[in-house]
PDB file of C-alpha atoms in Angstrom:
ATOM      1  CA  MET A   1      27.041   4.628   1.714  1.00 54.00           C
ATOM      2  CA  LYS A   2      23.426   5.907   2.190  1.00 87.00           C
ATOM      3  CA  LYS A   3      20.749   3.332   1.281  1.00 91.00           C
ATOM      4  CA  ILE A   4      17.248   3.955   0.120  1.00 93.00           C
ATOM      5  CA  LEU A   5      14.487   1.351  -0.201  1.00 95.00           C
ATOM      6  CA  ILE A   6      11.905   1.559  -2.994  1.00 95.00           C
ATOM      7  CA  ALA A   7       8.876   0.096  -1.249  1.00 95.00           C
ATOM      8  CA  THR A   8       6.370  -1.243  -3.798  1.00 91.00           C
ATOM      9  CA  THR A   9       5.167  -4.696  -4.704  1.00 85.00           C
ATOM     10  CA  ASN A  10       3.797  -3.534  -8.068  1.00 82.00           C
ATOM     11  CA  ARG A  11       6.238  -4.553 -10.806  1.00 81.00           C
ATOM     12  CA  ALA A  12       5.320  -1.884 -13.321  1.00 76.00           C
ATOM     13  CA  LYS A  13       5.517   0.847 -10.568  1.00 83.00           C
ATOM     14  CA  LEU A  14       8.847  -0.519  -9.353  1.00 86.00           C
ATOM     15  CA  GLU A  15      10.362  -0.211 -12.851  1.00 84.00           C
ATOM     16  CA  GLU A  16       9.229   3.427 -13.124  1.00 84.00           C
ATOM     17  CA  LEU A  17      10.548   4.300  -9.684  1.00 87.00           C
ATOM     18  CA  ILE A  18      13.919   2.547 -10.260  1.00 84.00           C
ATOM     19  CA  ILE A  19      14.452   4.676 -13.443  1.00 82.00           C
ATOM     20  CA  GLY A  20      13.385   7.815 -11.576  1.00 84.00           C
ATOM     21  CA  VAL A  21      15.739   7.369  -8.688  1.00 84.00           C
ATOM     22  CA  ASN A  22      18.801   6.722 -10.947  1.00 79.00           C
ATOM     23  CA  PRO A  23      20.202  10.230 -10.269  1.00 76.00           C
ATOM     24  CA  LEU A  24      20.545   9.380  -6.617  1.00 78.00           C
ATOM     25  CA  LYS A  25      23.184   6.737  -7.478  1.00 76.00           C
ATOM     26  CA  ASN A  26      25.428   9.612  -8.660  1.00 73.00           C
ATOM     27  CA  HIS A  27      25.352  10.933  -5.011  1.00 73.00           C
ATOM     28  CA  GLY A  28      26.592   7.684  -3.534  1.00 79.00           C
ATOM     29  CA  ILE A  29      23.102   6.287  -2.649  1.00 86.00           C
ATOM     30  CA  LYS A  30      22.496   2.598  -3.046  1.00 90.00           C
ATOM     31  CA  ILE A  31      18.923   1.547  -4.055  1.00 91.00           C
ATOM     32  CA  TYR A  32      17.217  -1.449  -2.670  1.00 93.00           C
ATOM     33  CA  THR A  33      13.908  -3.148  -3.509  1.00 93.00           C
ATOM     34  CA  LEU A  34      11.617  -5.246  -1.188  1.00 94.00           C
ATOM     35  CA  ASN A  35      13.094  -8.357  -2.926  1.00 93.00           C
ATOM     36  CA  ASP A  36      16.601  -7.307  -2.091  1.00 93.00           C
ATOM     37  CA  VAL A  37      15.733  -7.138   1.736  1.00 94.00           C
ATOM     38  CA  GLY A  38      13.471 -10.188   1.581  1.00 92.00           C
ATOM     39  CA  LEU A  39      10.461  -8.396   2.922  1.00 90.00           C
ATOM     40  CA  LYS A  40       7.013  -9.674   1.970  1.00 88.00           C
ATOM     41  CA  GLU A  41       4.902  -8.286   4.714  1.00 91.00           C
ATOM     42  CA  LYS A  42       2.428  -5.403   3.787  1.00 91.00           C
ATOM     43  CA  PRO A  43       0.895  -2.732   5.959  1.00 94.00           C
ATOM     44  CA  GLU A  44      -2.744  -2.200   6.246  1.00 91.00           C
ATOM     45  CA  GLU A  45      -3.709   0.862   4.081  1.00 90.00           C
ATOM     46  CA  THR A  46      -6.072   2.638   6.304  1.00 92.00           C
ATOM     47  CA  GLY A  47      -5.518   6.229   5.179  1.00 94.00           C
ATOM     48  CA  GLN A  48      -8.231   8.439   3.774  1.00 94.00           C
ATOM     49  CA  THR A  49      -5.920  10.135   1.235  1.00 96.00           C
ATOM     50  CA  PHE A  50      -3.205   8.905  -1.141  1.00 96.00           C
ATOM     51  CA  CYS A  51      -0.588  10.829   1.027  1.00 97.00           C
ATOM     52  CA  GLU A  52      -1.744   9.167   4.279  1.00 97.00           C
ATOM     53  CA  ASN A  53      -1.337   5.728   2.663  1.00 96.00           C
ATOM     54  CA  ALA A  54       1.985   6.625   1.191  1.00 97.00           C
ATOM     55  CA  LYS A  55       3.121   7.674   4.635  1.00 98.00           C
ATOM     56  CA  ILE A  56       1.795   4.401   6.227  1.00 98.00           C
ATOM     57  CA  LYS A  57       3.719   2.365   3.733  1.00 97.00           C
ATOM     58  CA  ALA A  58       6.944   4.476   3.909  1.00 97.00           C
ATOM     59  CA  GLN A  59       7.106   4.364   7.745  1.00 98.00           C
ATOM     60  CA  PHE A  60       6.159   0.597   7.814  1.00 98.00           C
ATOM     61  CA  TYR A  61       8.941  -0.539   5.543  1.00 97.00           C
ATOM     62  CA  ALA A  62      11.430   1.909   7.012  1.00 97.00           C
ATOM     63  CA  LYS A  63      10.885   0.645  10.525  1.00 96.00           C
ATOM     64  CA  LYS A  64      11.103  -2.962   9.347  1.00 96.00           C
ATOM     65  CA  THR A  65      14.413  -2.419   7.539  1.00 96.00           C
ATOM     66  CA  ASN A  66      15.848   0.597   9.212  1.00 96.00           C
ATOM     67  CA  LEU A  67      16.358   2.055   5.790  1.00 96.00           C
ATOM     68  CA  SER A  68      15.251   5.367   4.409  1.00 95.00           C
ATOM     69  CA  THR A  69      12.209   4.496   2.304  1.00 97.00           C
ATOM     70  CA  ILE A  70      10.280   5.846  -0.765  1.00 96.00           C
ATOM     71  CA  ALA A  71       6.685   4.665  -0.967  1.00 96.00           C
ATOM     72  CA  ASP A  72       3.808   5.854  -3.035  1.00 95.00           C
ATOM     73  CA  ASP A  73       0.114   5.610  -3.305  1.00 94.00           C
ATOM     74  CA  GLY A  74      -2.172   6.732  -6.065  1.00 93.00           C
ATOM     75  CA  GLY A  75      -5.012   5.914  -8.279  1.00 92.00           C
ATOM     76  CA  LEU A  76      -7.940   7.110 -10.207  1.00 95.00           C
ATOM     77  CA  ILE A  77     -10.276   9.886  -9.156  1.00 97.00           C
ATOM     78  CA  ILE A  78     -13.642  10.334 -11.023  1.00 98.00           C
ATOM     79  CA  PRO A  79     -15.515  13.336  -9.664  1.00 98.00           C
ATOM     80  CA  TYR A  80     -18.820  12.109 -11.197  1.00 98.00           C
ATOM     81  CA  LEU A  81     -18.625   8.984  -9.006  1.00 97.00           C
ATOM     82  CA  ASN A  82     -17.939  10.980  -5.894  1.00 96.00           C
ATOM     83  CA  ASN A  83     -14.230  10.775  -6.426  1.00 96.00           C
ATOM     84  CA  GLU A  84     -14.228   7.003  -6.527  1.00 95.00           C
ATOM     85  CA  PRO A  85     -12.316   4.782  -6.711  1.00 95.00           C
ATOM     86  CA  GLY A  86      -9.759   7.036  -5.012  1.00 94.00           C
ATOM     87  CA  VAL A  87      -7.663   5.345  -2.410  1.00 93.00           C
ATOM     88  CA  LYS A  88      -9.421   2.118  -3.171  1.00 90.00           C
ATOM     89  CA  SER A  89      -8.304   2.153  -6.824  1.00 87.00           C
ATOM     90  CA  ARG A  90      -6.461  -1.160  -6.599  1.00 79.00           C
ATOM     91  CA  ARG A  91      -8.927  -2.809  -4.198  1.00 84.00           C
ATOM     92  CA  TRP A  92     -12.219  -1.232  -5.512  1.00 91.00           C
ATOM     93  CA  LEU A  93     -13.554  -4.733  -6.125  1.00 88.00           C
ATOM     94  CA  GLY A  94     -11.193  -6.421  -3.564  1.00 84.00           C
ATOM     95  CA  TYR A  95      -7.520  -7.294  -3.862  1.00 79.00           C
ATOM     96  CA  GLU A  96      -8.288 -10.426  -5.966  1.00 85.00           C
ATOM     97  CA  ALA A  97     -10.002  -8.436  -8.797  1.00 88.00           C
ATOM     98  CA  THR A  98      -8.295  -8.630 -12.208  1.00 91.00           C
ATOM     99  CA  ASP A  99      -7.372  -5.704 -14.348  1.00 90.00           C
ATOM    100  CA  LYS A 100     -10.071  -6.815 -16.752  1.00 91.00           C
ATOM    101  CA  GLU A 101     -12.731  -6.900 -13.987  1.00 93.00           C
ATOM    102  CA  LEU A 102     -11.806  -3.370 -12.793  1.00 93.00           C
ATOM    103  CA  ILE A 103     -12.015  -1.988 -16.419  1.00 93.00           C
ATOM    104  CA  GLU A 104     -15.437  -3.568 -16.950  1.00 94.00           C
ATOM    105  CA  TYR A 105     -16.718  -2.325 -13.617  1.00 95.00           C
ATOM    106  CA  THR A 106     -15.645   1.216 -14.370  1.00 96.00           C
ATOM    107  CA  LEU A 107     -17.389   1.217 -17.692  1.00 97.00           C
ATOM    108  CA  GLU A 108     -20.541  -0.170 -16.189  1.00 97.00           C
ATOM    109  CA  ARG A 109     -20.562   2.588 -13.515  1.00 96.00           C
ATOM    110  CA  LEU A 110     -20.328   5.167 -16.245  1.00 97.00           C
ATOM    111  CA  LYS A 111     -22.719   3.656 -18.711  1.00 96.00           C
ATOM    112  CA  ASN A 112     -24.524   6.285 -20.755  1.00 96.00           C
ATOM    113  CA  VAL A 113     -22.772   9.095 -18.884  1.00 97.00           C
ATOM    114  CA  PRO A 114     -21.791  11.878 -21.367  1.00 97.00           C
ATOM    115  CA  LYS A 115     -18.241  12.839 -22.074  1.00 95.00           C
ATOM    116  CA  GLU A 116     -18.413  16.088 -20.139  1.00 96.00           C
ATOM    117  CA  LYS A 117     -19.164  14.197 -16.956  1.00 97.00           C
ATOM    118  CA  ARG A 118     -16.434  11.570 -17.459  1.00 98.00           C
ATOM    119  CA  ILE A 119     -13.643  13.796 -16.312  1.00 98.00           C
ATOM    120  CA  ALA A 120     -11.006  11.871 -14.392  1.00 98.00           C
ATOM    121  CA  TYR A 121      -7.595  12.271 -12.784  1.00 98.00           C
ATOM    122  CA  LEU A 122      -4.724   9.857 -12.272  1.00 96.00           C
ATOM    123  CA  TRP A 123      -3.249  10.981  -8.995  1.00 96.00           C
ATOM    124  CA  VAL A 124      -0.122   9.986  -7.113  1.00 96.00           C
ATOM    125  CA  CYS A 125       1.550  10.923  -3.830  1.00 97.00           C
ATOM    126  CA  LEU A 126       5.144   9.972  -2.946  1.00 97.00           C
ATOM    127  CA  CYS A 127       6.497   9.842   0.513  1.00 98.00           C
ATOM    128  CA  PHE A 128      10.166   9.678   1.825  1.00 97.00           C
ATOM    129  CA  PHE A 129      10.796   8.748   5.400  1.00 97.00           C
ATOM    130  CA  ASP A 130      14.147   8.418   7.193  1.00 96.00           C
ATOM    131  CA  PRO A 131      13.739   6.301  10.303  1.00 96.00           C
ATOM    132  CA  ILE A 132      16.929   7.764  11.881  1.00 94.00           C
ATOM    133  CA  SER A 133      16.423  11.490  11.360  1.00 94.00           C
ATOM    134  CA  LYS A 134      12.582  11.114  11.184  1.00 95.00           C
ATOM    135  CA  LYS A 135      12.677  13.367   8.150  1.00 95.00           C
ATOM    136  CA  ILE A 136       9.550  13.017   6.007  1.00 97.00           C
ATOM    137  CA  PHE A 137       8.805  14.596   2.637  1.00 97.00           C
ATOM    138  CA  PHE A 138       5.705  14.434   0.336  1.00 98.00           C
ATOM    139  CA  GLU A 139       5.150  15.224  -3.360  1.00 97.00           C
ATOM    140  CA  GLU A 140       1.877  14.962  -5.358  1.00 97.00           C
ATOM    141  CA  GLU A 141       1.118  15.189  -8.983  1.00 97.00           C
ATOM    142  CA  ASN A 142      -1.852  14.337 -11.303  1.00 97.00           C
ATOM    143  CA  ILE A 143      -2.900  13.919 -14.929  1.00 97.00           C
ATOM    144  CA  LYS A 144      -6.237  15.340 -16.117  1.00 98.00           C
ATOM    145  CA  GLY A 145      -8.245  13.366 -18.688  1.00 98.00           C
ATOM    146  CA  TYR A 146     -11.547  11.610 -19.039  1.00 98.00           C
ATOM    147  CA  ILE A 147     -12.788   8.014 -19.059  1.00 98.00           C
ATOM    148  CA  ALA A 148     -13.372   6.456 -22.547  1.00 97.00           C
ATOM    149  CA  GLU A 149     -16.450   4.534 -23.496  1.00 96.00           C
ATOM    150  CA  LYS A 150     -14.332   1.387 -24.296  1.00 95.00           C
ATOM    151  CA  PRO A 151     -10.819   0.228 -23.372  1.00 94.00           C
ATOM    152  CA  SER A 152      -7.710   0.906 -25.647  1.00 93.00           C
ATOM    153  CA  GLY A 153      -6.948  -2.743 -26.209  1.00 80.00           C
ATOM    154  CA  ARG A 154      -3.368  -2.158 -25.179  1.00 79.00           C
ATOM    155  CA  ALA A 155      -3.624  -2.410 -21.420  1.00 70.00           C
ATOM    156  CA  THR A 156      -0.522  -2.242 -19.279  1.00 72.00           C
ATOM    157  CA  PHE A 157      -0.514  -5.054 -16.618  1.00 76.00           C
ATOM    158  CA  GLY A 158      -0.847  -3.613 -13.172  1.00 76.00           C
ATOM    159  CA  TYR A 159      -2.343  -0.328 -14.432  1.00 82.00           C
ATOM    160  CA  PRO A 160      -5.941  -1.266 -15.528  1.00 88.00           C
ATOM    161  CA  PHE A 161      -7.250   2.326 -15.567  1.00 92.00           C
ATOM    162  CA  ARG A 162      -4.744   3.474 -18.070  1.00 90.00           C
ATOM    163  CA  ALA A 163      -6.634   1.430 -20.669  1.00 93.00           C
ATOM    164  CA  LEU A 164      -9.625   3.681 -20.160  1.00 96.00           C
ATOM    165  CA  PHE A 165      -7.976   7.018 -19.509  1.00 97.00           C
ATOM    166  CA  ILE A 166      -7.777   9.524 -22.213  1.00 97.00           C
ATOM    167  CA  VAL A 167      -5.022  12.024 -21.536  1.00 97.00           C
ATOM    168  CA  GLU A 168      -6.429  15.558 -22.096  1.00 97.00           C
ATOM    169  CA  LYS A 169      -3.018  17.003 -23.116  1.00 96.00           C
ATOM    170  CA  PHE A 170      -2.740  14.684 -26.201  1.00 97.00           C
ATOM    171  CA  ASN A 171      -6.372  13.444 -26.524  1.00 97.00           C
ATOM    172  CA  LYS A 172      -4.982   9.936 -26.632  1.00 96.00           C
ATOM    173  CA  TYR A 173      -5.360   6.765 -24.453  1.00 96.00           C
ATOM    174  CA  TYR A 174      -2.637   6.655 -21.840  1.00 94.00           C
ATOM    175  CA  ASP A 175      -1.642   3.252 -23.101  1.00 90.00           C
ATOM    176  CA  GLU A 176      -1.181   4.644 -26.667  1.00 92.00           C
ATOM    177  CA  LEU A 177       1.168   7.455 -25.733  1.00 93.00           C
ATOM    178  CA  THR A 178       4.579   7.477 -27.364  1.00 94.00           C
ATOM    179  CA  GLU A 179       7.494   7.132 -24.985  1.00 91.00           C
ATOM    180  CA  LYS A 180       8.209  10.851 -25.511  1.00 94.00           C
ATOM    181  CA  GLU A 181       4.589  11.818 -24.769  1.00 96.00           C
ATOM    182  CA  HIS A 182       4.582   9.607 -21.657  1.00 91.00           C
ATOM    183  CA  GLN A 183       7.620  11.175 -20.286  1.00 89.00           C
ATOM    184  CA  GLN A 184       6.025  14.551 -20.550  1.00 94.00           C
ATOM    185  CA  ILE A 185       3.039  13.672 -18.396  1.00 95.00           C
ATOM    186  CA  ASN A 186       4.341  10.789 -16.250  1.00 92.00           C
ATOM    187  CA  HIS A 187       3.010  12.099 -12.906  1.00 94.00           C
ATOM    188  CA  ARG A 188       4.924   9.614 -10.816  1.00 93.00           C
ATOM    189  CA  LEU A 189       8.270  10.558 -12.284  1.00 92.00           C
ATOM    190  CA  ILE A 190       7.484  14.280 -12.174  1.00 94.00           C
ATOM    191  CA  ALA A 191       6.657  13.942  -8.456  1.00 95.00           C
ATOM    192  CA  LEU A 192       9.768  11.865  -7.858  1.00 93.00           C
ATOM    193  CA  LYS A 193      12.068  14.430  -9.373  1.00 92.00           C
ATOM    194  CA  ARG A 194      10.818  17.032  -6.883  1.00 94.00           C
ATOM    195  CA  LEU A 195      11.125  14.532  -4.049  1.00 94.00           C
ATOM    196  CA  ILE A 196      14.685  13.692  -5.033  1.00 90.00           C
ATOM    197  CA  LYS A 197      15.607  17.376  -4.707  1.00 89.00           C
ATOM    198  CA  LYS A 198      14.258  17.303  -1.093  1.00 90.00           C
ATOM    199  CA  ILE A 199      16.189  14.133  -0.268  1.00 85.00           C
ATOM    200  CA  LYS A 200      19.495  15.604  -1.369  1.00 73.00           C
ATOM    201  CA  ILE A 201      19.157  18.571   1.112  1.00 53.00           C
TER     202      ILE A 201
END
């Protein structure tokens, strides 16, 4: 039976990816998490792009476990702030920063900035790497929106920027989307569906 490791330590992200890879189980593929393989080490994310970091993580965990691995990297891009926080989204203020601190810092950086300059993108890149065949696949997707002047009040733990992100398609806070709306624009799952098609080849 083929085995695939979902390599993320983010609980919310893991839940999404586990749902997304469910179709692979119908093809005789068993899904593992980092907890399943008892791996707590993390690679140093030195990439300059989301895809470079996704590749670093996929190859790191694949080589540690000898399992085909799916890893991702993503975050918030704000053109007005020279595309910050970009690849540093989670560590913009250091790894110890709380969701609340990241939200407050973002608002401070955009204080008094008009709406037309608050355009932002939630971006993700997924990478699949097979340590045996050396096959490597990538998929990217993004959601366009803008940064609100205050948080939604319904923040999702582990995803601080969603509490500030107004999704252009629905003109609603990301955290206030209905489940149906969320499924329509979930960039991680959209990219994952395309990645799965490549994995089956």
